Amino acid sequence: MTRQKYSIGIDLGTTHCVVAYAPLDAERPLIELLRIEQLTATNETELRDNLPSFLYIPTEAEEKSGGLRVPGFIGVHPTINGVFARTIAAEQPERTIAAAKSWLCHAGVDRYAPILPWGSPDEMTKLSPVSATKYLLRHLVDAWRASFPDDSIADQSVTLTVPASFDLAARELTREAALAAGLPDGFILLEEPQAAVYHWLESTGERWRRITGEGDTLLVCDVGGGTTDLTLVRVEQEGGELVLRRLAVGNHLLVGGDNMDLALAHLAATKFAEKGVKLNPWQAVSMWHSCRKAKESLLSSEGSTTETLSVLGRGSKLIGGTVSIEIEKSEVQTLLVDGFFPKCSIDAIPTRNPSSGFQELGLPFESDSAITRHVAAFLSASGEVEGSPRVHLLLNGGVFKSTALASRLVETIGDWGYGQGQPQRLGSTDSLDHAVARGAAYYGWAKSRGGVRIRGGTARSYYVGIETSGLAIPGMPRPLQAVCVVPFGMEEGTETDVPGREVGLIVGRQASFRFFASGCRKEDRPGTTLRSWDEDELLETAPMELTLDVPDAPQSTELQEGGVVPVRFHSRISELGVFELWCNSTRDSQRWKLEFNVREDAEVSAT
């Protein structure tokens, strides 16, 4: 077996991807950023320390021209990724894929179907969320190969980050795309907020034990381009040493920098309307992309005080001309600070009801854009911060490069009265764009060197839906019970028998297998059976429609046409954090392992 030489951390972000690496044989983590070659214009490439997560699908003529290729890349790249794709998105949004990561975790669509760019004409070439993710990762793999031709990424220690709120299906889809892109079989999935904490540990060294004390709480608030991810970590003492334990994670919240860009686009559309210009649908999408750059400039302390936005005129009176408007720094800060980080009380509840009974299909963005209200709801639901001596706040994500946005969140949480006065902010704004990738690289290095690791195991408890027996009633499904098969905090590399009565496993014919997750039922143990639950207590993950194979054994003859086998459950969390559910027959040695693959043709192995 080839000896691993580097720890590689990959931040597969909604708006940009970053790769960091560190030599594993170094006595301290010497972390560097990988320079990623990418197209910036026709026949022009640059090395940059991030790859914007945009994919452009070129026309047939553009493909034949050969001017949209990165020299030296070996893999097949049907898309143009990075800076060029982000730039051209404002001109050709119908050919540009954005937020593929958000689509990857959207259970309301078929994530293997060619649906992106969403809303583009039917005759356009489209990709699935899984394929788009694979092509982004393949670009990173090729960039690594270009810089380290003698050190294949397949032979390295690789850590790929995902939102803490990703469910089992989204993690499995990410894993599948990563393997198809060329990552090693043993790569590790690490939650992004934890990676941010690891970056803070790397940057502070042993000083973290003096900055924090036993019982302190770390609130990690990660607001990226498309999502908000919340995590609580507690400082505890074991054997006279301070350790870190992850306590809770929030729900997957589709609200972030993209929403802010859209808010600016609406402001811009209003200004254009005042000039007699009504943006058509594709001009509006183009303006959304243009507002991303304006936002970054106007929120930066070193940025400009005004930004000019223009659109090409498409009406008969404007052919060949442009119309421009100006946006001021002051109005942008007011719009975004008060709109996304309004002052609120700790008992504030986010608005979740849509304003109309009909909704356009697409990403399930949050109805309430107020991130402060989502943070309040998360803290109230966790019940973990009450009584904490001190609350530390670790901010992550490019949104917090804005001093105004960061200060408003710190001030609001301080007003809630948790801990002792204002929360202490950890870290700096210098590396917000790179913190997750650097933290992931540090995690791999610390794992091999015996450094500090955050404990906590699974972020949720998981349940299997069991249909109850009883008389059939026309038009009514039988009641469903939920049996806990993985408790909250089950550690990687552990397994457990699930106690309780036998259940019947349908084999030999198609059946639906339903699974649920909970982030709030932390006391449930394996075998705990729920006969009823509140709507927000358990959330159903993607069900699997599949047929379990009948083993080719003499005792299985009676099951060839389909039947029910009495089984007991055995759960395992692998070292890589993958959940395996074994169904062991109670009458012979047969057993089935459920693989969490959301393909319609998913297979389950029987041994």
Coordinates of C-alpha atoms in Angstrom, one line a residue:
M1 CA 0.0 0.0 0.0
T2 CA 1.3 3.5 -0.9
R3 CA 2.2 5.6 2.1
Q4 CA 0.0 8.7 2.4
K5 CA 2.1 11.8 2.0
Y6 CA -0.4 14.7 2.3
S7 CA -3.5 15.5 4.2
I8 CA -5.9 17.2 1.7
G9 CA -8.9 19.2 2.8
I10 CA -11.6 20.1 0.2
D11 CA -14.3 22.7 0.8
L12 CA -17.0 21.9 -1.8
G13 CA -18.8 25.2 -1.3
T14 CA -22.0 26.5 -2.7
T15 CA -20.3 29.6 -4.2
H16 CA -16.7 28.5 -4.4
C17 CA -14.4 25.4 -3.8
V18 CA -11.1 25.5 -2.0
V19 CA -8.4 22.9 -1.6
A20 CA -5.8 23.0 1.2
Y21 CA -3.1 20.5 2.0
A22 CA -0.4 19.7 4.6
P23 CA 2.5 17.2 4.6
L24 CA 1.7 14.4 7.0
D25 CA 5.3 13.9 8.1
A26 CA 5.7 17.5 9.3
E27 CA 6.0 18.1 13.1
R28 CA 3.4 20.9 12.9
P29 CA 0.6 21.6 10.3
L30 CA 2.2 23.4 7.4
I31 CA -1.0 24.1 5.5
E32 CA -0.9 25.5 2.0
L33 CA -3.7 26.4 -0.5
L34 CA -3.7 24.6 -3.8
R35 CA -3.6 27.0 -6.8
I36 CA -6.3 25.9 -9.1
E37 CA -5.9 26.6 -12.8
Q38 CA -9.1 27.7 -14.5
L39 CA -10.4 29.5 -17.6
T40 CA -10.9 33.3 -17.1
A41 CA -11.6 34.2 -20.7
T42 CA -11.4 32.5 -24.1
N43 CA -7.8 31.0 -24.4
E44 CA -6.9 32.6 -21.1
T45 CA -6.3 30.7 -17.8
E46 CA -5.1 31.7 -14.4
L47 CA -4.1 30.0 -11.2
R48 CA -6.3 31.0 -8.3
D49 CA -6.7 29.8 -4.7
N50 CA -10.4 29.0 -5.2
L51 CA -12.7 27.7 -7.9
P52 CA -16.1 29.4 -8.1
S53 CA -18.8 26.7 -8.0
F54 CA -20.3 27.7 -11.4
L55 CA -20.5 25.4 -14.4
Y56 CA -21.0 26.7 -17.9
I57 CA -22.3 24.3 -20.6
P58 CA -20.7 25.5 -23.8
T59 CA -22.4 25.5 -27.2
E60 CA -21.4 22.9 -29.9
A61 CA -19.5 25.7 -31.7
E62 CA -17.6 26.7 -28.5
E63 CA -16.6 23.1 -27.9
K64 CA -15.2 22.7 -31.4
S65 CA -13.2 25.9 -31.2
G66 CA -11.0 24.5 -28.4
G67 CA -10.6 27.9 -26.8
L68 CA -12.5 26.9 -23.7
R69 CA -10.2 24.2 -22.3
V70 CA -7.6 24.2 -19.5
P71 CA -4.3 22.9 -21.0
G72 CA -2.9 19.9 -19.2
F73 CA -6.2 18.7 -17.8
I74 CA -6.6 15.0 -18.5
G75 CA -10.2 14.3 -17.5
V76 CA -13.2 14.8 -19.7
H77 CA -14.8 18.2 -18.9
P78 CA -18.1 18.8 -20.6
T79 CA -18.4 22.0 -18.6
I80 CA -16.3 25.1 -18.1
N81 CA -15.9 25.7 -14.4
G82 CA -14.9 28.5 -12.2
V83 CA -14.2 32.2 -13.0
F84 CA -15.3 32.1 -16.6
A85 CA -18.6 30.3 -15.8
R86 CA -19.3 32.8 -13.0
T87 CA -18.6 35.8 -15.3
I88 CA -20.7 34.5 -18.2
A89 CA -23.6 33.6 -15.9
A90 CA -24.8 37.2 -16.1
E91 CA -24.9 37.0 -19.9
Q92 CA -26.1 33.4 -20.4
P93 CA -27.8 32.2 -17.2
E94 CA -29.7 29.6 -19.2
R95 CA -26.3 27.8 -19.8
T96 CA -24.9 28.3 -16.3
I97 CA -25.3 26.0 -13.3
A98 CA -25.1 27.6 -9.9
A99 CA -25.7 26.1 -6.4
A100 CA -25.3 22.5 -7.5
K101 CA -24.6 21.6 -3.9
S102 CA -28.0 23.0 -2.8
W103 CA -29.8 20.9 -5.4
L104 CA -27.8 17.8 -4.3
C105 CA -29.6 17.9 -0.9
H106 CA -33.0 18.8 -2.3
A107 CA -35.1 15.6 -1.8
G108 CA -38.0 17.1 -3.8
V109 CA -36.3 16.4 -7.1
D110 CA -34.6 13.5 -8.8
R111 CA -31.0 14.3 -8.2
Y112 CA -29.9 11.9 -10.9
A113 CA -32.1 13.6 -13.5
P114 CA -30.7 16.2 -15.9
I115 CA -32.5 19.2 -14.5
L116 CA -29.8 21.9 -14.3
P117 CA -29.6 24.7 -15.2
W118 CA -33.1 24.8 -13.6
G119 CA -35.7 26.5 -15.8
S120 CA -33.6 26.5 -18.9
P121 CA -35.3 25.6 -22.2
D122 CA -36.0 21.9 -22.8
E123 CA -33.7 21.8 -25.9
M124 CA -30.7 22.9 -23.8
T125 CA -28.1 20.4 -22.6
K126 CA -28.6 19.8 -18.9
L127 CA -26.9 17.9 -16.1
S128 CA -28.0 16.2 -12.9
P129 CA -27.0 17.6 -9.5
V130 CA -24.8 14.5 -9.0
S131 CA -23.1 15.0 -12.3
A132 CA -22.5 18.7 -11.7
T133 CA -21.0 18.0 -8.4
K134 CA -18.8 15.3 -9.9
Y135 CA -17.5 17.7 -12.6
L136 CA -16.6 20.4 -10.0
L137 CA -14.7 17.8 -8.0
R138 CA -13.0 16.4 -11.1
H139 CA -11.7 19.9 -11.8
L140 CA -10.1 19.9 -8.4
V141 CA -8.7 16.4 -8.9
D142 CA -7.1 17.5 -12.2
A143 CA -5.7 20.7 -10.5
W144 CA -4.1 18.5 -7.9
R145 CA -2.6 16.2 -10.6
A146 CA -1.2 19.2 -12.4
S147 CA 0.6 20.5 -9.3
F148 CA 1.6 17.1 -7.9
P149 CA 2.0 14.7 -10.9
D150 CA 3.9 12.1 -8.8
D151 CA 1.5 12.1 -5.8
S152 CA -1.9 10.8 -7.0
I153 CA -4.8 12.2 -4.9
A154 CA -6.1 8.6 -4.7
D155 CA -3.1 7.8 -2.5
Q156 CA -3.5 10.7 -0.1
S157 CA -5.5 11.3 3.1
V158 CA -8.5 13.3 1.8
T159 CA -11.2 15.0 3.9
L160 CA -14.2 16.4 2.0
T161 CA -16.6 18.8 3.9
V162 CA -20.4 18.8 3.9
P163 CA -22.9 20.9 5.7
A164 CA -23.7 19.5 9.2
S165 CA -27.3 19.4 8.2
F166 CA -26.9 17.1 5.2
D167 CA -29.1 14.1 5.7
L168 CA -28.0 10.5 4.9
A169 CA -29.1 10.7 1.3
A170 CA -27.2 13.9 0.6
R171 CA -24.1 12.5 2.2
E172 CA -24.3 9.4 0.1
L173 CA -24.9 11.4 -3.1
T174 CA -21.8 13.5 -2.3
R175 CA -19.8 10.4 -1.6
E176 CA -20.9 8.9 -4.9
A177 CA -20.0 12.0 -6.9
A178 CA -16.6 12.2 -5.1
L179 CA -15.7 8.6 -5.9
A180 CA -16.7 9.1 -9.5
A181 CA -14.4 12.2 -9.7
G182 CA -11.4 10.3 -8.5
L183 CA -11.2 10.7 -4.7
P184 CA -9.9 7.7 -2.8
D185 CA -12.3 5.0 -1.5
G186 CA -11.3 5.9 2.1
F187 CA -11.9 9.6 2.0
I188 CA -13.7 11.2 5.0
L189 CA -16.7 13.4 5.1
L190 CA -16.4 16.2 7.7
E191 CA -19.0 18.7 8.8
E192 CA -18.2 22.2 7.7
P193 CA -18.8 23.9 11.1
Q194 CA -16.4 21.3 12.7
A195 CA -13.9 22.1 10.0
A196 CA -14.2 25.8 10.9
V197 CA -13.5 24.9 14.6
Y198 CA -10.4 22.8 13.5
H199 CA -9.1 25.8 11.6
W200 CA -9.5 27.9 14.8
L201 CA -7.6 25.2 16.7
E202 CA -4.9 25.2 14.1
S203 CA -4.5 29.0 14.2
T204 CA -4.5 29.2 18.0
G205 CA -2.5 26.1 18.9
E206 CA -2.6 25.2 22.6
R207 CA -3.8 28.7 23.5
W208 CA -7.4 27.5 22.9
R209 CA -7.2 25.8 26.4
R210 CA -6.6 29.2 28.0
I211 CA -9.2 31.0 25.9
T212 CA -12.0 28.6 26.9
G213 CA -12.8 26.9 30.1
E214 CA -14.8 23.8 31.2
G215 CA -18.5 24.3 30.5
D216 CA -18.1 27.0 27.9
T217 CA -20.1 26.7 24.7
L218 CA -18.9 27.4 21.2
L219 CA -21.7 28.5 18.8
V220 CA -20.5 28.1 15.2
C221 CA -22.5 30.2 12.7
D222 CA -21.6 29.4 9.2
V223 CA -23.4 31.6 6.6
G224 CA -22.2 30.7 3.1
G225 CA -23.4 31.5 -0.3
G226 CA -26.4 29.3 -0.2
T227 CA -26.9 27.9 3.3
T228 CA -26.7 28.7 7.0
D229 CA -25.3 25.9 9.1
L230 CA -25.4 26.1 12.9
T231 CA -23.5 23.9 15.4
L232 CA -23.0 23.9 19.2
V233 CA -19.8 22.6 20.7
R234 CA -19.2 22.2 24.5
V235 CA -15.8 22.4 26.3
E236 CA -15.6 19.5 28.7
Q237 CA -13.0 17.9 31.0
E238 CA -11.8 14.3 30.7
G239 CA -8.8 13.0 32.7
G240 CA -7.8 16.5 33.6
E241 CA -7.7 17.6 30.0
L242 CA -10.1 19.9 28.2
V243 CA -11.9 18.3 25.2
L244 CA -14.5 19.4 22.7
R245 CA -17.8 17.7 22.2
R246 CA -20.4 18.5 19.5
L247 CA -23.8 19.0 21.1
A248 CA -26.3 19.9 18.4
V249 CA -26.6 20.9 14.8
G250 CA -29.3 22.9 13.1
N251 CA -31.6 22.1 10.2
H252 CA -30.5 22.6 6.6
L253 CA -31.3 26.3 6.0
L254 CA -31.3 27.6 2.4
V255 CA -30.6 31.2 3.2
G256 CA -27.3 32.9 2.8
G257 CA -25.3 35.2 0.4
D258 CA -27.4 34.1 -2.6
N259 CA -30.5 35.5 -0.9
M260 CA -28.7 38.7 -0.3
D261 CA -27.8 38.9 -4.0
L262 CA -31.4 38.4 -4.9
A263 CA -32.5 41.1 -2.5
L264 CA -30.1 43.5 -4.2
A265 CA -31.5 42.4 -7.6
H266 CA -35.0 43.3 -6.4
L267 CA -33.7 46.7 -5.3
A268 CA -32.0 47.1 -8.7
A269 CA -35.1 46.1 -10.6
T270 CA -37.1 48.8 -8.7
K271 CA -34.5 51.4 -9.7
F272 CA -34.7 50.2 -13.4
A273 CA -38.5 50.4 -13.3
E274 CA -38.2 54.0 -12.2
K275 CA -36.3 54.6 -15.4
G276 CA -39.0 52.9 -17.4
V277 CA -37.2 49.6 -17.9
K278 CA -38.9 46.4 -16.8
L279 CA -36.5 43.5 -16.7
N280 CA -37.6 40.3 -18.4
P281 CA -37.0 37.0 -16.7
W282 CA -33.5 36.3 -18.0
Q283 CA -32.4 39.9 -17.5
A284 CA -33.5 39.5 -13.9
V285 CA -31.4 36.4 -13.5
S286 CA -28.5 38.2 -15.1
M287 CA -29.0 41.1 -12.6
W288 CA -28.9 38.5 -9.8
H289 CA -25.4 37.4 -10.8
S290 CA -24.3 41.0 -11.3
C291 CA -25.4 41.9 -7.8
R292 CA -23.1 39.3 -6.3
K293 CA -20.0 41.3 -7.3
A294 CA -21.6 44.6 -6.2
K295 CA -22.5 43.2 -2.8
E296 CA -19.0 42.0 -2.1
S297 CA -17.6 45.4 -3.0
L298 CA -20.2 47.5 -1.1
L299 CA -20.0 45.4 2.1
S300 CA -16.3 45.4 2.2
S301 CA -14.7 48.1 4.5
E302 CA -12.2 48.8 1.7
G303 CA -14.8 48.6 -1.1
S304 CA -16.4 51.4 -3.1
T305 CA -19.2 53.6 -1.9
T306 CA -21.3 53.1 -5.1
E307 CA -21.6 50.5 -7.7
T308 CA -23.0 50.9 -11.2
L309 CA -25.3 48.1 -12.6
S310 CA -26.2 48.0 -16.3
V311 CA -28.4 45.9 -18.5
L312 CA -28.5 45.6 -22.3
G313 CA -31.6 47.2 -23.7
R314 CA -33.9 44.7 -25.5
G315 CA -36.8 46.9 -26.4
S316 CA -37.2 48.5 -29.8
K317 CA -36.1 51.9 -28.4
L318 CA -33.0 50.5 -26.7
I319 CA -31.5 48.1 -29.3
G320 CA -27.7 48.4 -29.0
G321 CA -27.9 50.6 -25.9
T322 CA -27.6 50.0 -22.2
V323 CA -29.4 51.3 -19.1
S324 CA -27.5 51.9 -15.9
I325 CA -28.4 52.6 -12.2
E326 CA -26.3 53.2 -9.2
I327 CA -26.5 51.5 -5.8
E328 CA -25.1 53.2 -2.7
K329 CA -23.2 51.5 0.1
S330 CA -25.5 53.0 2.8
E331 CA -28.7 51.6 1.2
V332 CA -27.2 48.2 0.7
Q333 CA -26.0 47.9 4.3
T334 CA -29.4 49.0 5.6
L335 CA -31.2 46.5 3.3
L336 CA -29.0 43.5 4.2
V337 CA -28.3 44.2 7.9
D338 CA -32.0 44.9 8.8
G339 CA -33.3 42.3 6.3
F340 CA -31.1 39.4 7.2
F341 CA -29.9 40.2 10.7
P342 CA -32.7 42.1 12.4
K343 CA -32.8 42.6 16.1
C344 CA -35.1 40.0 17.7
S345 CA -35.8 38.2 21.0
I346 CA -34.5 34.8 22.0
D347 CA -38.0 33.4 21.7
A348 CA -38.4 34.6 18.1
I349 CA -39.8 32.0 15.7
P350 CA -39.0 32.1 12.0
T351 CA -41.9 32.5 9.6
R352 CA -42.4 29.3 7.8
N353 CA -45.8 29.7 6.0
P354 CA -45.7 30.5 2.3
S355 CA -47.7 33.5 1.2
S356 CA -49.5 31.6 -1.5
G357 CA -50.9 28.1 -1.9
F358 CA -49.1 27.8 -5.2
Q359 CA -45.3 27.9 -5.3
E360 CA -42.9 27.7 -8.2
L361 CA -40.9 24.4 -8.1
G362 CA -37.3 24.9 -7.3
L363 CA -34.9 25.0 -4.4
P364 CA -36.8 25.1 -1.0
F365 CA -35.5 28.5 0.1
E366 CA -36.5 29.6 3.6
S367 CA -39.6 31.7 3.8
D368 CA -38.0 33.8 6.5
S369 CA -34.7 35.4 5.5
A370 CA -33.9 36.6 9.1
I371 CA -30.8 34.6 10.1
T372 CA -31.0 36.0 13.6
R373 CA -34.5 34.4 14.1
H374 CA -33.1 31.1 12.8
V375 CA -30.2 31.3 15.3
A376 CA -32.7 32.1 18.1
A377 CA -34.9 29.1 17.3
F378 CA -31.9 26.8 17.1
L379 CA -30.6 27.9 20.5
S380 CA -34.0 27.6 22.1
A381 CA -34.6 24.1 20.7
S382 CA -31.1 22.9 21.7
G383 CA -31.6 23.8 25.4
E384 CA -27.8 23.5 25.7
V385 CA -26.7 27.1 26.3
E386 CA -28.7 27.9 29.4
G387 CA -26.3 28.1 32.4
S388 CA -23.2 28.1 30.3
P389 CA -20.5 30.2 31.9
R390 CA -19.5 31.7 28.6
V391 CA -20.6 31.6 25.1
H392 CA -18.0 32.0 22.3
L393 CA -19.1 32.8 18.8
L394 CA -17.2 31.4 15.8
L395 CA -18.3 33.0 12.6
N396 CA -17.6 31.5 9.2
G397 CA -18.5 32.2 5.6
G398 CA -17.8 35.1 3.3
V399 CA -20.9 36.9 4.5
F400 CA -19.1 37.8 7.7
K401 CA -16.3 39.7 5.9
S402 CA -18.8 42.5 6.3
T403 CA -18.2 44.1 9.7
A404 CA -21.7 45.4 9.8
L405 CA -23.3 42.0 9.4
A406 CA -20.9 40.3 11.9
S407 CA -21.3 43.1 14.5
R408 CA -25.1 42.9 14.3
L409 CA -25.2 39.2 15.0
V410 CA -22.7 39.5 17.9
E411 CA -24.8 42.4 19.4
T412 CA -28.1 40.5 19.0
I413 CA -26.9 37.3 20.6
G414 CA -25.4 39.4 23.5
D415 CA -28.8 41.0 24.1
W416 CA -30.3 37.6 24.7
G417 CA -28.4 37.2 27.9
Y418 CA -26.7 33.9 27.4
G419 CA -23.5 33.3 29.2
Q420 CA -21.6 36.2 30.9
G421 CA -22.3 39.3 28.9
Q422 CA -21.5 39.7 25.2
P423 CA -20.4 36.5 23.5
Q424 CA -16.6 36.4 22.8
R425 CA -15.9 36.2 19.1
L426 CA -13.3 33.7 18.1
G427 CA -11.0 33.8 15.1
S428 CA -10.5 36.6 12.5
T429 CA -11.9 37.6 9.2
D430 CA -8.7 37.1 7.4
S431 CA -9.3 33.6 6.2
L432 CA -13.1 33.2 6.1
D433 CA -13.0 32.0 2.5
H434 CA -10.4 29.4 3.3
A435 CA -11.2 28.3 6.8
V436 CA -13.2 25.2 6.0
A437 CA -10.6 23.8 3.6
R438 CA -7.7 24.6 6.0
G439 CA -9.6 23.1 8.9
A440 CA -10.3 19.9 6.9
A441 CA -6.6 19.6 6.0
Y442 CA -5.7 20.1 9.7
Y443 CA -8.2 17.5 10.8
G444 CA -6.5 14.9 8.6
W445 CA -3.1 15.9 9.9
A446 CA -4.3 15.9 13.6
K447 CA -6.0 12.5 13.0
S448 CA -2.7 11.0 12.0
R449 CA -0.6 12.8 14.6
G450 CA -3.0 12.3 17.6
G451 CA -4.0 15.9 17.9
V452 CA -7.3 17.4 19.3
R453 CA -10.4 16.0 17.8
I454 CA -14.0 17.1 18.3
R455 CA -16.1 14.3 19.7
G456 CA -19.8 13.8 19.3
G457 CA -20.5 11.1 16.7
T458 CA -23.7 11.3 14.7
A459 CA -25.4 14.6 14.6
R460 CA -28.9 13.1 14.7
S461 CA -30.7 10.0 15.8
Y462 CA -32.1 7.7 13.1
Y463 CA -35.2 5.6 12.9
V464 CA -36.8 2.9 10.7
G465 CA -40.5 3.1 9.9
I466 CA -42.3 -0.1 10.9
E467 CA -45.9 -0.6 9.6
T468 CA -48.1 -1.9 12.4
S469 CA -50.2 -5.1 11.9
G470 CA -54.0 -4.9 12.1
L471 CA -57.2 -5.0 10.2
A472 CA -57.1 -3.2 6.8
I473 CA -59.4 -0.2 6.5
P474 CA -60.3 1.0 2.9
G475 CA -58.4 4.1 1.9
M476 CA -56.3 4.3 5.1
P477 CA -52.7 3.2 5.5
R478 CA -51.8 1.2 8.5
P479 CA -50.3 3.3 11.3
L480 CA -46.5 3.7 11.3
Q481 CA -44.1 3.3 14.2
A482 CA -40.6 4.6 14.3
V483 CA -37.8 2.4 15.9
C484 CA -34.6 4.1 16.8
V485 CA -31.6 2.2 15.2
V486 CA -28.9 4.9 15.7
P487 CA -28.9 7.1 18.8
F488 CA -27.7 10.7 18.8
G489 CA -23.9 10.8 19.2
M490 CA -23.1 7.2 18.1
E491 CA -19.4 7.3 17.4
E492 CA -17.7 6.4 14.2
G493 CA -16.2 2.9 14.2
T494 CA -18.9 1.5 16.6
E495 CA -21.8 -0.9 16.1
T496 CA -24.7 -2.1 18.2
D497 CA -27.5 -4.6 18.2
V498 CA -31.0 -3.0 18.3
P499 CA -33.0 -4.6 21.1
G500 CA -36.7 -5.3 20.8
R501 CA -39.1 -7.6 19.1
E502 CA -38.6 -9.2 15.7
V503 CA -39.9 -7.4 12.7
G504 CA -40.8 -8.8 9.3
L505 CA -38.5 -7.9 6.4
I506 CA -40.2 -8.1 2.9
V507 CA -37.9 -9.9 0.4
G508 CA -38.3 -11.0 -3.2
R509 CA -40.7 -8.2 -4.2
Q510 CA -40.6 -4.4 -4.3
A511 CA -41.2 -2.7 -1.0
S512 CA -40.8 0.9 0.4
F513 CA -38.3 1.4 3.2
R514 CA -38.8 4.6 5.2
F515 CA -36.3 6.3 7.4
F516 CA -36.5 9.3 9.8
A517 CA -34.0 11.5 11.6
S518 CA -34.3 13.7 14.6
G519 CA -31.9 16.4 16.0
C520 CA -33.9 17.0 19.2
R521 CA -34.7 13.5 20.6
K522 CA -31.2 13.0 22.1
E523 CA -32.4 10.6 24.9
D524 CA -33.7 7.8 22.6
R525 CA -31.7 4.6 22.7
P526 CA -31.5 1.8 20.1
G527 CA -34.8 0.0 20.2
T528 CA -36.9 3.0 21.5
T529 CA -40.2 2.8 19.7
L530 CA -42.3 5.9 18.9
R531 CA -46.0 5.3 18.2
S532 CA -46.6 9.0 17.6
W533 CA -44.5 12.2 17.3
D534 CA -44.8 15.9 16.6
E535 CA -44.3 17.1 13.0
D536 CA -41.0 18.8 13.8
E537 CA -39.6 15.9 16.0
L538 CA -38.9 13.5 13.2
L539 CA -38.0 14.4 9.6
E540 CA -38.3 11.8 6.9
T541 CA -35.3 11.2 4.7
A542 CA -35.6 10.0 1.1
P543 CA -37.4 6.6 1.2
M544 CA -36.0 3.7 -0.8
E545 CA -38.2 1.7 -3.3
L546 CA -36.3 -1.5 -3.9
T547 CA -36.5 -5.3 -4.0
L548 CA -34.3 -7.3 -1.6
D549 CA -32.6 -10.3 -3.2
V550 CA -33.3 -13.7 -2.0
P551 CA -30.1 -15.6 -1.4
D552 CA -29.5 -18.7 -3.5
A553 CA -29.8 -21.2 -0.7
P554 CA -32.1 -24.3 -0.2
Q555 CA -33.9 -22.8 2.8
S556 CA -34.8 -19.8 0.6
T557 CA -36.9 -21.6 -1.9
E558 CA -40.2 -20.6 -0.3
L559 CA -39.2 -17.0 -0.6
Q560 CA -38.4 -16.9 -4.3
E561 CA -41.8 -15.4 -5.1
G562 CA -41.6 -13.0 -2.2
G563 CA -42.2 -13.3 1.5
V564 CA -41.5 -12.0 4.9
V565 CA -38.4 -12.9 6.9
P566 CA -38.3 -12.3 10.7
V567 CA -35.2 -10.2 11.5
R568 CA -33.5 -8.1 14.1
F569 CA -31.6 -4.9 13.4
H570 CA -27.8 -4.3 13.8
S571 CA -26.5 -0.8 13.3
R572 CA -22.9 0.2 12.4
I573 CA -21.3 3.6 11.8
S574 CA -18.1 3.0 9.8
E575 CA -14.8 4.8 10.4
L576 CA -15.8 7.0 7.5
G577 CA -19.1 8.0 9.1
V578 CA -21.2 5.9 6.8
F579 CA -24.4 4.4 8.3
E580 CA -25.0 0.7 7.7
L581 CA -28.2 -1.1 8.8
W582 CA -28.0 -4.9 8.9
C583 CA -31.2 -7.0 9.0
N584 CA -30.2 -10.4 10.5
S585 CA -32.6 -13.3 10.1
T586 CA -33.6 -14.9 13.4
R587 CA -34.1 -18.3 11.9
D588 CA -30.9 -18.9 9.9
S589 CA -27.6 -17.1 8.9
Q590 CA -29.1 -14.9 6.2
R591 CA -28.7 -11.1 6.6
W592 CA -29.2 -8.0 4.5
K593 CA -27.3 -4.7 4.5
L594 CA -29.3 -1.6 3.6
E595 CA -27.2 0.8 1.6
F596 CA -28.4 4.4 1.7
N597 CA -28.5 5.0 -2.0
V598 CA -31.4 7.0 -3.3
R599 CA -31.3 5.6 -6.8
E600 CA -34.5 4.0 -7.8
D601 CA -32.6 0.9 -8.8
A602 CA -30.7 0.7 -5.5
E603 CA -29.4 -2.7 -4.5
V604 CA -29.2 -4.2 -1.1
S605 CA -26.6 -7.0 -0.5
A606 CA -27.7 -10.2 1.1
T607 CA -25.2 -12.6 2.7

